[in-house]
Coordinates of C-alpha atoms and ligand atoms in Angstrom, one line a residue:
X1436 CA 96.1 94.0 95.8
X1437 CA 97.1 97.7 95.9
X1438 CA 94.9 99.7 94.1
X1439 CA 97.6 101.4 91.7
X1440 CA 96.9 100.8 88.0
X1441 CA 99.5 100.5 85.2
X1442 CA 101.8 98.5 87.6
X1443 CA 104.5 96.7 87.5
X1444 CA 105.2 93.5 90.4
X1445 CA 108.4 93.7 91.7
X1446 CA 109.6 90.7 94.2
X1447 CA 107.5 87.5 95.1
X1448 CA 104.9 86.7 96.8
X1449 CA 104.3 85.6 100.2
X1450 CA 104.0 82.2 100.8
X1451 CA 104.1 79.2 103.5
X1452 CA 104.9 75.7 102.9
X1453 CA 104.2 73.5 105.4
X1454 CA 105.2 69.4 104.9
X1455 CA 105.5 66.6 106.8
X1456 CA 109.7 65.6 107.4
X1457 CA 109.0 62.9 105.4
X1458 CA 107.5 64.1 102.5
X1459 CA 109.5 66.6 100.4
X1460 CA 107.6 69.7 98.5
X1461 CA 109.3 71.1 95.7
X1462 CA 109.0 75.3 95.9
X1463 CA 105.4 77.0 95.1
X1464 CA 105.0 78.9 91.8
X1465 CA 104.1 81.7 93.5
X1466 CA 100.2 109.0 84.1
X1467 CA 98.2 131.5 72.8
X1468 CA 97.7 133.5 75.3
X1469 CA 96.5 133.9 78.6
X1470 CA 92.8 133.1 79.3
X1471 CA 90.3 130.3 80.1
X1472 CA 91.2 126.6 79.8
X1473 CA 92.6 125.7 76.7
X1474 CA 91.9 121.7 75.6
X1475 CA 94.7 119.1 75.9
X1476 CA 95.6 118.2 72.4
X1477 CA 99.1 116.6 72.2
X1478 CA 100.4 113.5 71.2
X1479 CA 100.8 112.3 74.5
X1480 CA 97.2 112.0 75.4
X1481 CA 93.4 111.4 74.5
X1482 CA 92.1 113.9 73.1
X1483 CA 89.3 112.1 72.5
X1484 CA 88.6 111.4 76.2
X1485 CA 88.9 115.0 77.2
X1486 CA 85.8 117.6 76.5
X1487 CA 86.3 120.4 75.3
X1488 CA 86.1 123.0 77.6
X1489 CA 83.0 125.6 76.9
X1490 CA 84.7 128.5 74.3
X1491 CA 86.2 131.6 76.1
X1492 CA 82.8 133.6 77.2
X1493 CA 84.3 136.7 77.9
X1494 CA 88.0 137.4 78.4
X1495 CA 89.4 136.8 81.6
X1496 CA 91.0 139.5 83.2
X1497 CA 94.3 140.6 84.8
X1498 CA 93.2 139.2 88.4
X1499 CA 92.9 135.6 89.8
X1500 CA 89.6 134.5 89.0
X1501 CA 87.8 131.9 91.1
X1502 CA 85.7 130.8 87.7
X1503 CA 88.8 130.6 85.8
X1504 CA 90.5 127.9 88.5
X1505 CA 87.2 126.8 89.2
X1506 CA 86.8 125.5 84.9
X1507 CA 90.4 123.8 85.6
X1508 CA 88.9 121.8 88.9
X1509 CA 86.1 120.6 86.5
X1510 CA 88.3 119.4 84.3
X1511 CA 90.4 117.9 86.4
X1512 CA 88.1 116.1 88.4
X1513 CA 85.0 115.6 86.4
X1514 CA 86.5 115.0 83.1
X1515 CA 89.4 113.2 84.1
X1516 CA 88.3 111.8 87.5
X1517 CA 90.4 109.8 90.2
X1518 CA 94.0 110.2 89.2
X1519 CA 95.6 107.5 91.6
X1520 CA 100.1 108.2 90.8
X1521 CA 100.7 106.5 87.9
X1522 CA 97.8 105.7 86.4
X1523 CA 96.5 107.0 82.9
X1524 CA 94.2 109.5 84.3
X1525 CA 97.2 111.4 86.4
X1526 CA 99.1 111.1 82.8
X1527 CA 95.8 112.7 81.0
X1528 CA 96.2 115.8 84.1
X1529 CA 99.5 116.2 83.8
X1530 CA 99.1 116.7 79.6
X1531 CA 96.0 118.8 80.4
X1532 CA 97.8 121.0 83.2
X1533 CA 101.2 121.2 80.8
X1534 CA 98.8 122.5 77.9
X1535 CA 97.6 125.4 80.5
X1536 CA 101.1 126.5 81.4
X1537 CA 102.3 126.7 77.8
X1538 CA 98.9 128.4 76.8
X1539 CA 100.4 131.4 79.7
X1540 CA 103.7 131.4 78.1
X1541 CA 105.2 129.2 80.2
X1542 CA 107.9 126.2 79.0
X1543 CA 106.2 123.2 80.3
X1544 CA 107.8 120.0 81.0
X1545 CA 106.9 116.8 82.6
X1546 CA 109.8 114.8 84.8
X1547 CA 109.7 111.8 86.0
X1548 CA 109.0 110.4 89.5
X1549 CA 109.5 107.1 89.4
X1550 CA 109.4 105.1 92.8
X1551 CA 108.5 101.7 94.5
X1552 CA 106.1 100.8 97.2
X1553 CA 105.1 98.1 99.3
X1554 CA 102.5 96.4 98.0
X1555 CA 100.1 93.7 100.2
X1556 CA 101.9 90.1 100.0
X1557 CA 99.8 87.1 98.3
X1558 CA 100.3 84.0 100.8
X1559 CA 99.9 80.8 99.8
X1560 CA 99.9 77.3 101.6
X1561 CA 100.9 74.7 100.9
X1562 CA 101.2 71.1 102.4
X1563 CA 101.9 67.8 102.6
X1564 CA 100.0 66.0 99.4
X1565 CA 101.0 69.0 97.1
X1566 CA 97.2 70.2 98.5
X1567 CA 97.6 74.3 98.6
X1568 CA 95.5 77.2 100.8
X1569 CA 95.5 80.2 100.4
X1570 CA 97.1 82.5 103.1
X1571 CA 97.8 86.0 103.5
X1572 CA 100.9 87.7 104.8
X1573 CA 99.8 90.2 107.8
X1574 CA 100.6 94.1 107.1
X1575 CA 103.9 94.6 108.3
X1576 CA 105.7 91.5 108.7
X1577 CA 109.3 91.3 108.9
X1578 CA 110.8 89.1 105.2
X1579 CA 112.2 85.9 105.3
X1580 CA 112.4 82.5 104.3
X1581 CA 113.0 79.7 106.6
X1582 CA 112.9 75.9 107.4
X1583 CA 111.5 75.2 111.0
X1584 CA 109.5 72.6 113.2
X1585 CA 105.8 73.2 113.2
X1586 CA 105.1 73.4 116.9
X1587 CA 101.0 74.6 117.5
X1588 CA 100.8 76.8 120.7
X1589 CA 97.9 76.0 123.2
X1590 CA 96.2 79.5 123.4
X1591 CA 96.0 82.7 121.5
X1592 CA 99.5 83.7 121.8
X1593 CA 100.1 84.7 125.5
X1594 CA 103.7 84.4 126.7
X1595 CA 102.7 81.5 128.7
X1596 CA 101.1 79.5 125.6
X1597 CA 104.3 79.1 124.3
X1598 CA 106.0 75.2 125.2
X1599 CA 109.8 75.0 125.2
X1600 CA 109.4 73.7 121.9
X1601 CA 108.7 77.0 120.2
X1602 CA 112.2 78.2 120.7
X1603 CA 113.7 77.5 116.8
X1604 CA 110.3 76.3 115.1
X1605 CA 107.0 78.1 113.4
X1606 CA 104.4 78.5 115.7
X1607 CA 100.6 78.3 115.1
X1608 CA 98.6 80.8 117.1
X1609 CA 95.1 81.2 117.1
X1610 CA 93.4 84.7 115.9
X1611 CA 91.7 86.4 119.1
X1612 CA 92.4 88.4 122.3
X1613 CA 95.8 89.8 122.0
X1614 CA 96.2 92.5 118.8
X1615 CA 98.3 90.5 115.7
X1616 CA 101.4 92.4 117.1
X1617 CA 101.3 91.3 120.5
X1618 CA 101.5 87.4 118.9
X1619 CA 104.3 88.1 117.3
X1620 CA 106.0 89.5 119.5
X1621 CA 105.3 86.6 122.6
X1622 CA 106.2 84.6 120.0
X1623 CA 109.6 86.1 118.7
X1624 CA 110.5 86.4 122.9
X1625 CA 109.8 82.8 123.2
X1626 CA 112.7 81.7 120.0
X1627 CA 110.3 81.1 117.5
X1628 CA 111.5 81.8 114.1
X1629 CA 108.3 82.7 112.3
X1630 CA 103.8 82.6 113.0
X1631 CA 100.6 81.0 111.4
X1632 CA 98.1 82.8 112.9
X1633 CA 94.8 80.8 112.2
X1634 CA 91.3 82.1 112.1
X1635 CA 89.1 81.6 115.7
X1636 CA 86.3 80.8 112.6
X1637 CA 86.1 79.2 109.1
X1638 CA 86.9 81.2 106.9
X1639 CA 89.5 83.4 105.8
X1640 CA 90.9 87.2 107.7
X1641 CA 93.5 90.2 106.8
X1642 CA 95.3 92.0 109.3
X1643 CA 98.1 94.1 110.2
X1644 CA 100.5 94.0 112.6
X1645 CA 100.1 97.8 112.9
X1646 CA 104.5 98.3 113.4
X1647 CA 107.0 96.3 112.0
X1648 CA 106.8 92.6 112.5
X1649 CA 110.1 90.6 114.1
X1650 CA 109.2 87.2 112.9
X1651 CA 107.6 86.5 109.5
X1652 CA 103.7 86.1 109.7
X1653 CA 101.0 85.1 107.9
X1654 CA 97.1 84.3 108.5
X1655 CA 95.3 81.5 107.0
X1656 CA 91.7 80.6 107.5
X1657 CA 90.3 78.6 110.6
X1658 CA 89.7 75.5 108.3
X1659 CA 93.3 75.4 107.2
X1660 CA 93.9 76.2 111.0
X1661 CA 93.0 73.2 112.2
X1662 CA 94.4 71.2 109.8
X1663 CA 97.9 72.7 110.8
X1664 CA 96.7 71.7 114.5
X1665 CA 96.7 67.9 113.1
X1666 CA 99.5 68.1 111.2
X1667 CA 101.6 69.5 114.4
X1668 CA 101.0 66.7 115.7
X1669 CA 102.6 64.5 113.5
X1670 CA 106.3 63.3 114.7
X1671 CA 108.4 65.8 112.6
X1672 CA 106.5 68.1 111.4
X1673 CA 108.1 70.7 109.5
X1674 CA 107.0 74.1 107.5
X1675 CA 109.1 75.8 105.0
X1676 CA 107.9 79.8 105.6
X1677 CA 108.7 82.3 103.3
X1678 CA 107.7 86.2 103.4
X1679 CA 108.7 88.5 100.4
X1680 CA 107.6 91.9 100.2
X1681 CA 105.7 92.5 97.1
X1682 CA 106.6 95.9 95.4
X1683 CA 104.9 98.5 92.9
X1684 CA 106.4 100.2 90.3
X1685 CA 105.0 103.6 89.9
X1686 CA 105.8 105.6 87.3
X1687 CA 104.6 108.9 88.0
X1688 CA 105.5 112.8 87.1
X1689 CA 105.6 116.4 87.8
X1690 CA 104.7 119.3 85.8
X1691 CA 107.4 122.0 86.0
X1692 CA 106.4 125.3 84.3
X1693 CA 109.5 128.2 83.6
X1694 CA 109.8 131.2 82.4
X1695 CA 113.7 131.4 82.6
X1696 CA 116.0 129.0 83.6
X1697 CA 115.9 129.6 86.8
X1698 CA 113.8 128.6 89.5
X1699 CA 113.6 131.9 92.7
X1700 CA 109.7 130.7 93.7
X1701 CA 107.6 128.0 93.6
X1702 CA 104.2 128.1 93.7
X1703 CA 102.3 124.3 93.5
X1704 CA 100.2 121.8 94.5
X1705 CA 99.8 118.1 94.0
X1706 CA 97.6 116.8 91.2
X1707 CA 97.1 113.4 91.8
X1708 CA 94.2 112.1 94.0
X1709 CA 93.5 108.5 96.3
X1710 CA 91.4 106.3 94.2
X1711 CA 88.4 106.8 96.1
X1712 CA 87.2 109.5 94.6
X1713 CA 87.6 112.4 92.0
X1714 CA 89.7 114.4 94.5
X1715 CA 88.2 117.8 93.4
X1716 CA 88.9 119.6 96.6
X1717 CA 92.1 117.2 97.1
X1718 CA 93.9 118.7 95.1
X1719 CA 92.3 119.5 92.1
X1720 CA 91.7 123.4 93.7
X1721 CA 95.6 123.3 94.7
X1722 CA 96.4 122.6 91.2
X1723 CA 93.6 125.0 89.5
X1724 CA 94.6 128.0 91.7
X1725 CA 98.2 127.2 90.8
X1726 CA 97.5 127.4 87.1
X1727 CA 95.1 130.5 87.8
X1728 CA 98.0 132.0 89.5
X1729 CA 100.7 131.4 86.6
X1730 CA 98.7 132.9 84.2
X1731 CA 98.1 136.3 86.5
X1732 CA 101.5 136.0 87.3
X1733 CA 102.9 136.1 83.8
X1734 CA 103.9 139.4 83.1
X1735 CA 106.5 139.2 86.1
X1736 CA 107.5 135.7 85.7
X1737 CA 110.8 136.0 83.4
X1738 CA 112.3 139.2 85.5
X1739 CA 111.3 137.0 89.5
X1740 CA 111.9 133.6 88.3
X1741 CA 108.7 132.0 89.0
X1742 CA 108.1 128.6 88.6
X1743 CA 105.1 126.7 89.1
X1744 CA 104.4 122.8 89.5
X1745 CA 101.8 120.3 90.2
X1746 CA 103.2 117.1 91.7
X1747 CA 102.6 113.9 91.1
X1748 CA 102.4 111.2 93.5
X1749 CA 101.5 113.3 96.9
X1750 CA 98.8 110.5 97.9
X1751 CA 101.5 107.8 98.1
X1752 CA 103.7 109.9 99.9
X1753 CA 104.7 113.1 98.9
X1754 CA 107.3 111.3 95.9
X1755 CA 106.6 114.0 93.2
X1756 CA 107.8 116.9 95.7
X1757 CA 110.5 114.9 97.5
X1758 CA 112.1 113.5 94.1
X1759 CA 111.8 117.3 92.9
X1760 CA 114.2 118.2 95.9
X1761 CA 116.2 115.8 96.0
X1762 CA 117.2 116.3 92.3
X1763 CA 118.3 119.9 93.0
X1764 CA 121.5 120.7 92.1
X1765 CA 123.0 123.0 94.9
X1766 CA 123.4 126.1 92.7
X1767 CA 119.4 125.5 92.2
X1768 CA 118.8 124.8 95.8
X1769 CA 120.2 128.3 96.8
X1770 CA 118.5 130.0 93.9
X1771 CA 115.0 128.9 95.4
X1772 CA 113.9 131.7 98.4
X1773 CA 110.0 129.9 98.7
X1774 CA 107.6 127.2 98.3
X1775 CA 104.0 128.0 97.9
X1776 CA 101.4 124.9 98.3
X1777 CA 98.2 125.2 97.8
X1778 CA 96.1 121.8 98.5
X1779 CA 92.6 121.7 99.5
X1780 CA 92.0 125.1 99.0
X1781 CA 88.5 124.8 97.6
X1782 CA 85.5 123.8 100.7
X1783 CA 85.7 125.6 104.3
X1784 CA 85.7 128.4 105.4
X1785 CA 88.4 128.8 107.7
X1786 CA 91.6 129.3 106.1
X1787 CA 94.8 127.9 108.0
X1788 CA 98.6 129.1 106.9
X1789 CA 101.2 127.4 108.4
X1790 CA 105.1 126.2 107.8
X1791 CA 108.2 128.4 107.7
X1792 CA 107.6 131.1 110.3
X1793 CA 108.9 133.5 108.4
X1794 CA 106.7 132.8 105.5
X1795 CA 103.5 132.5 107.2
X1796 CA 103.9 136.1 109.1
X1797 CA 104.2 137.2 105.8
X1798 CA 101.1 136.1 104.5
X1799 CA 99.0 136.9 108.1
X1800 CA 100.6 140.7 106.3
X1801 CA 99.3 139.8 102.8
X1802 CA 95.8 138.9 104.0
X1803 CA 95.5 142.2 106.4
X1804 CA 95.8 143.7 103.2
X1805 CA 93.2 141.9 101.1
X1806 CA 90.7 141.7 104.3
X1807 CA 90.6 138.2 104.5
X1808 CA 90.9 136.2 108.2
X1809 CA 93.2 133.6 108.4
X1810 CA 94.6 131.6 110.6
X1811 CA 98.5 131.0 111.5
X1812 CA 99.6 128.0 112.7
X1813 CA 104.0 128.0 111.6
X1814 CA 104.2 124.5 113.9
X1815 CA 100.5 123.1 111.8
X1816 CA 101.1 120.9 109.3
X1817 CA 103.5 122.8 108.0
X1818 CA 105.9 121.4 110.4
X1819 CA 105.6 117.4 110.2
X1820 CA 104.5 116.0 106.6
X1821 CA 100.7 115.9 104.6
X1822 CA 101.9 117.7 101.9
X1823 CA 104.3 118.9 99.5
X1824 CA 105.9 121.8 101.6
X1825 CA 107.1 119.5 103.8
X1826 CA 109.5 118.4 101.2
X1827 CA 110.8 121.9 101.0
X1828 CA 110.9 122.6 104.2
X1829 CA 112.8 119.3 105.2
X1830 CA 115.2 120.5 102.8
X1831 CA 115.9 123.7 104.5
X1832 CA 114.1 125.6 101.8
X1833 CA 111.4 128.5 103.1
X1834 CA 108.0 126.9 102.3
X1835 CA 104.2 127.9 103.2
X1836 CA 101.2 126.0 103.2
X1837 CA 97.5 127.6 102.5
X1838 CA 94.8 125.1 103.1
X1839 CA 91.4 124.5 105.1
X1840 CA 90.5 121.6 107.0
X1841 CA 86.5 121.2 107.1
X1842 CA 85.9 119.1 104.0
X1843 CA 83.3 116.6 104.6
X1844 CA 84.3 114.5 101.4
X1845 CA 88.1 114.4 102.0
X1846 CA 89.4 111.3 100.7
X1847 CA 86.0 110.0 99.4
X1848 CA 83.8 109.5 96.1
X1849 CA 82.0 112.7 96.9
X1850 CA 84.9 115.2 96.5
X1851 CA 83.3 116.3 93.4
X1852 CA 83.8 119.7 91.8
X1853 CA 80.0 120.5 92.9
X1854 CA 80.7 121.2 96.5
X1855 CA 83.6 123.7 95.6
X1856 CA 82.5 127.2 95.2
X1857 CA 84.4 129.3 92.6
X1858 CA 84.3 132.3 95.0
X1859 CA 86.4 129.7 97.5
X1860 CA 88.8 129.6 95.3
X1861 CA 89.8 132.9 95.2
X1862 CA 91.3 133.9 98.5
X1863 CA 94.3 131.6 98.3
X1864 CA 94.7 132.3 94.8
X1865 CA 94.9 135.8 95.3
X1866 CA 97.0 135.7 98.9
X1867 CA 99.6 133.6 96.5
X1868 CA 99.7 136.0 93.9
X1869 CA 100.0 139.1 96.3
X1870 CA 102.5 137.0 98.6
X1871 CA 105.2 136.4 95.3
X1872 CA 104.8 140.0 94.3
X1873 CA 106.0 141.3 97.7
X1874 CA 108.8 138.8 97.3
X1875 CA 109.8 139.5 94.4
X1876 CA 109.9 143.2 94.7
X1877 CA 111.8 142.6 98.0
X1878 CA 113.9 140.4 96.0
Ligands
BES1105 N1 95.5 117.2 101.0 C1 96.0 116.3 102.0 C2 96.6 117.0 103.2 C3 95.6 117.9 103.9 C4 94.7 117.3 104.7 C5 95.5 119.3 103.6 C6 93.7 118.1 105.4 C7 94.6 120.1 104.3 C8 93.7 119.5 105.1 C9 97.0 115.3 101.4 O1 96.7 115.0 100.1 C10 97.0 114.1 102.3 O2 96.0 113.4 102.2 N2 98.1 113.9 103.0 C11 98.2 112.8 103.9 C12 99.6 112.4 104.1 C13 100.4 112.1 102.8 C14 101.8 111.9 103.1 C15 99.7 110.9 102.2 C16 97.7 113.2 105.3 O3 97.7 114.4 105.7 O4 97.3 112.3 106.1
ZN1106 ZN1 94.9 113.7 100.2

């Protein structure tokens, strides 16, 4: 099963049925003022499941501060934790993050991004005698649902394993030697209509074709292999094969922050994490330096039309920047000049810039000015996807992307607010906020 929590199946699952011609089966069953954080108390939420934050020490002053953003990356990832899309714990961020943005000044609202993925297929097997095994679709085979001879091939799957015979019917292939996509594809060039590929030991196995799948496929264990094998053998033997992609409802958001109605900047970062870990440096730092930023940003927000957003959804595919975009009406898609994103902006110590060309050379100026070294790289990541810019950028809108690449922890258990030093998170905070002034006074 996926790992997404407070989902919703869509579709069916992936089964086979496999019968003798003479016996019939019937169908198988088959989320104040400017200063240090401020605690998330609306209805929306937990209060209860949210500390406190330690009381304003001393007042935090005009300039981006690595401790303030640093308090938010705490929260976020310590108190809240993994915040998979969807899930409770992205809901609990997204109040927190909307209670910071208000505290600024800031209107605050939370939209929805609301989206389906593929989820792994549950197989199931069964046969003759109403007995059922368990099988398991392979990743990436094609959908389908089909009637067909059961006709067991002699090797592992090599062209010339296949008899005349295959051409129309369901093929078993044993697991080994040629990669799960290679089968498939022998087999689909020799006519057959769908694959059992069958464990080369007892038990059971998960695989992937690794691109999509002509023919559908599933796996099933070498026990239940071999007793395929004898029922091939039978005169007439048929299998019923069905594939259905299984689907995930994710219900998602984005936190939008405005100080007028209009939108001339972005500055954001995505706030959700995988579910391996706390995602502190991913993006936890994105998403505190962002908030850091509105606040210092504040006094010129109404006049430059700055916005700033945490995404939701990033992980699974940048959804919560994409379904931003794409919602843009095209009066509001000519209003916005930049994107600022700010994701893993917390451990290394090389920082890299890249995206729109113009954009970057702009902020290789900004950090002349504020003595820090940076790379450019306007063709990095900037260009293809791995994070939110590229959902700008794809949409013809000027975007920029501050990050580093040496974290140790990325994607794991151990991205934990402890390896981020506040002082890390100053520089992109501070490029970003220098970066929107000089566009904003260049207007
Ligand atoms: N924060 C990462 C992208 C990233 C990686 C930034 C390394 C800086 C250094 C992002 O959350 C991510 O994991 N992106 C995926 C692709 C995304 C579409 C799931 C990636 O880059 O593989
Ligand atoms: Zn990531």
């Amino acid at each position: 099963m996926h790992p997404l929590l407070g989902r919703t199946l869509v579709g069916g699952a992936a089964w086979v049925l496999a019968f003798a011609a003479a016996c019939t089966q019937p169908a198988p069953a088959g989320e104040s003022g400017p200063g240090a954080p401020t605690a998330v108390a609306t209805a929306e939420t937990t209060p209860a499941s949210i500390a406190t934050p330690a009381p304003r020490a001393a007042a935090v002053g005009p300039d981006f501060s690595g401790q303030a953003a640093y308090e938010h990356v705490k929260q976020l990832a310590d108190v809240i934790g993994s915040r998979v899309a969807g899930s409770d714990e992205e809901r609990k961020a997204a109040d927190y993050i909307a209670t910071q943005f208000r505290s600024y000044g800031y209107t605050a609202e939370q939209t929805p991004v609301d989206f389906e993925v593929a989820d792994e297929a549950v197989a199931e097997l069964e046969v003759s005698g109403a007995k059922r095994i368990p099988t398991n679709s392979l990743g990436f085979s094609a959908s389908g649902s089909l009637s067909a001879p059961l006709v067991a091939v002699r090797g592992t799957g090599q062209p010339a394993d296949f008899p005349a015979s295959a051409n129309g019917a369901v093929v078993l292939v044993q697991r080994g030697t040629l990669s799960f996509g290679d089968k498939v594809k022998n087999a689909a060039n020799a006519g057959a209509k769908g694959i059992i590929v069958y464990n080369n030991e007892a038990g059971e196995f998960r695989g992937t074709l690794g691109t999509a799948g002509a023919i559908p496929t599933v796996g099933v264990s070498g026990d239940a292999g071999q007793e395929l094998l004898t029922l091939a053998q039978q005169p007439g033997a048929q299998v019923r094969l069905k594939v259905e992609t299984q689907s995930v409802q994710v219900k998602s958001r984005n936190v939008l922050a405005k100080a007028s109605d209009t939108c001339s900047y972005i500055v954001g970062g995505h706030f959700d994490s995988v579910q391996a870990g706390p995602g502190a440096n991913d993006n936890a730092s994105g998403t505190a330096a962002t908030m850091e930023a509105a606040r210092v940003l504040w006094p010129l927000a109404k006049q430059a039309n700055l916005c700033f957003m945490a995404f939701g959804a990033e992980e699974l595919g940048l959804w919560g920047s994409r379904i931003h975009v794409r919602g843009l009406s095209a009066a509001e898609r000519q209003a916005l000049k930049a994107m600022v994103n700010l994701d893993m902006v917390g451990v290394g110590d090389r920082w890299r810039i890249s995206g729109s060309e113009a954009l970057v050379n702009q902020v290789g100026e900004v950090a002349d000015s504020l003595g820090y070294k940076v790379s450019l790289a306007p063709s990095g990541r900037g260009a293809g996807g791995g994070s939110d810019h590229a959902s700008f950028i794809q949409a013809g809108i000027p975007a920029v992307f501050f990050y580093r690449l040496e974290d140790p922890n990325y994607h794991l258990a151990t991205d934990q607010a402890k390896f981020i030093d506040p002082t890390n998170l100053e520089p992109a905070g501070r490029m970003t906020v220098e970066l929107i002034k000089r566009l904003a006074a260049a207007g």
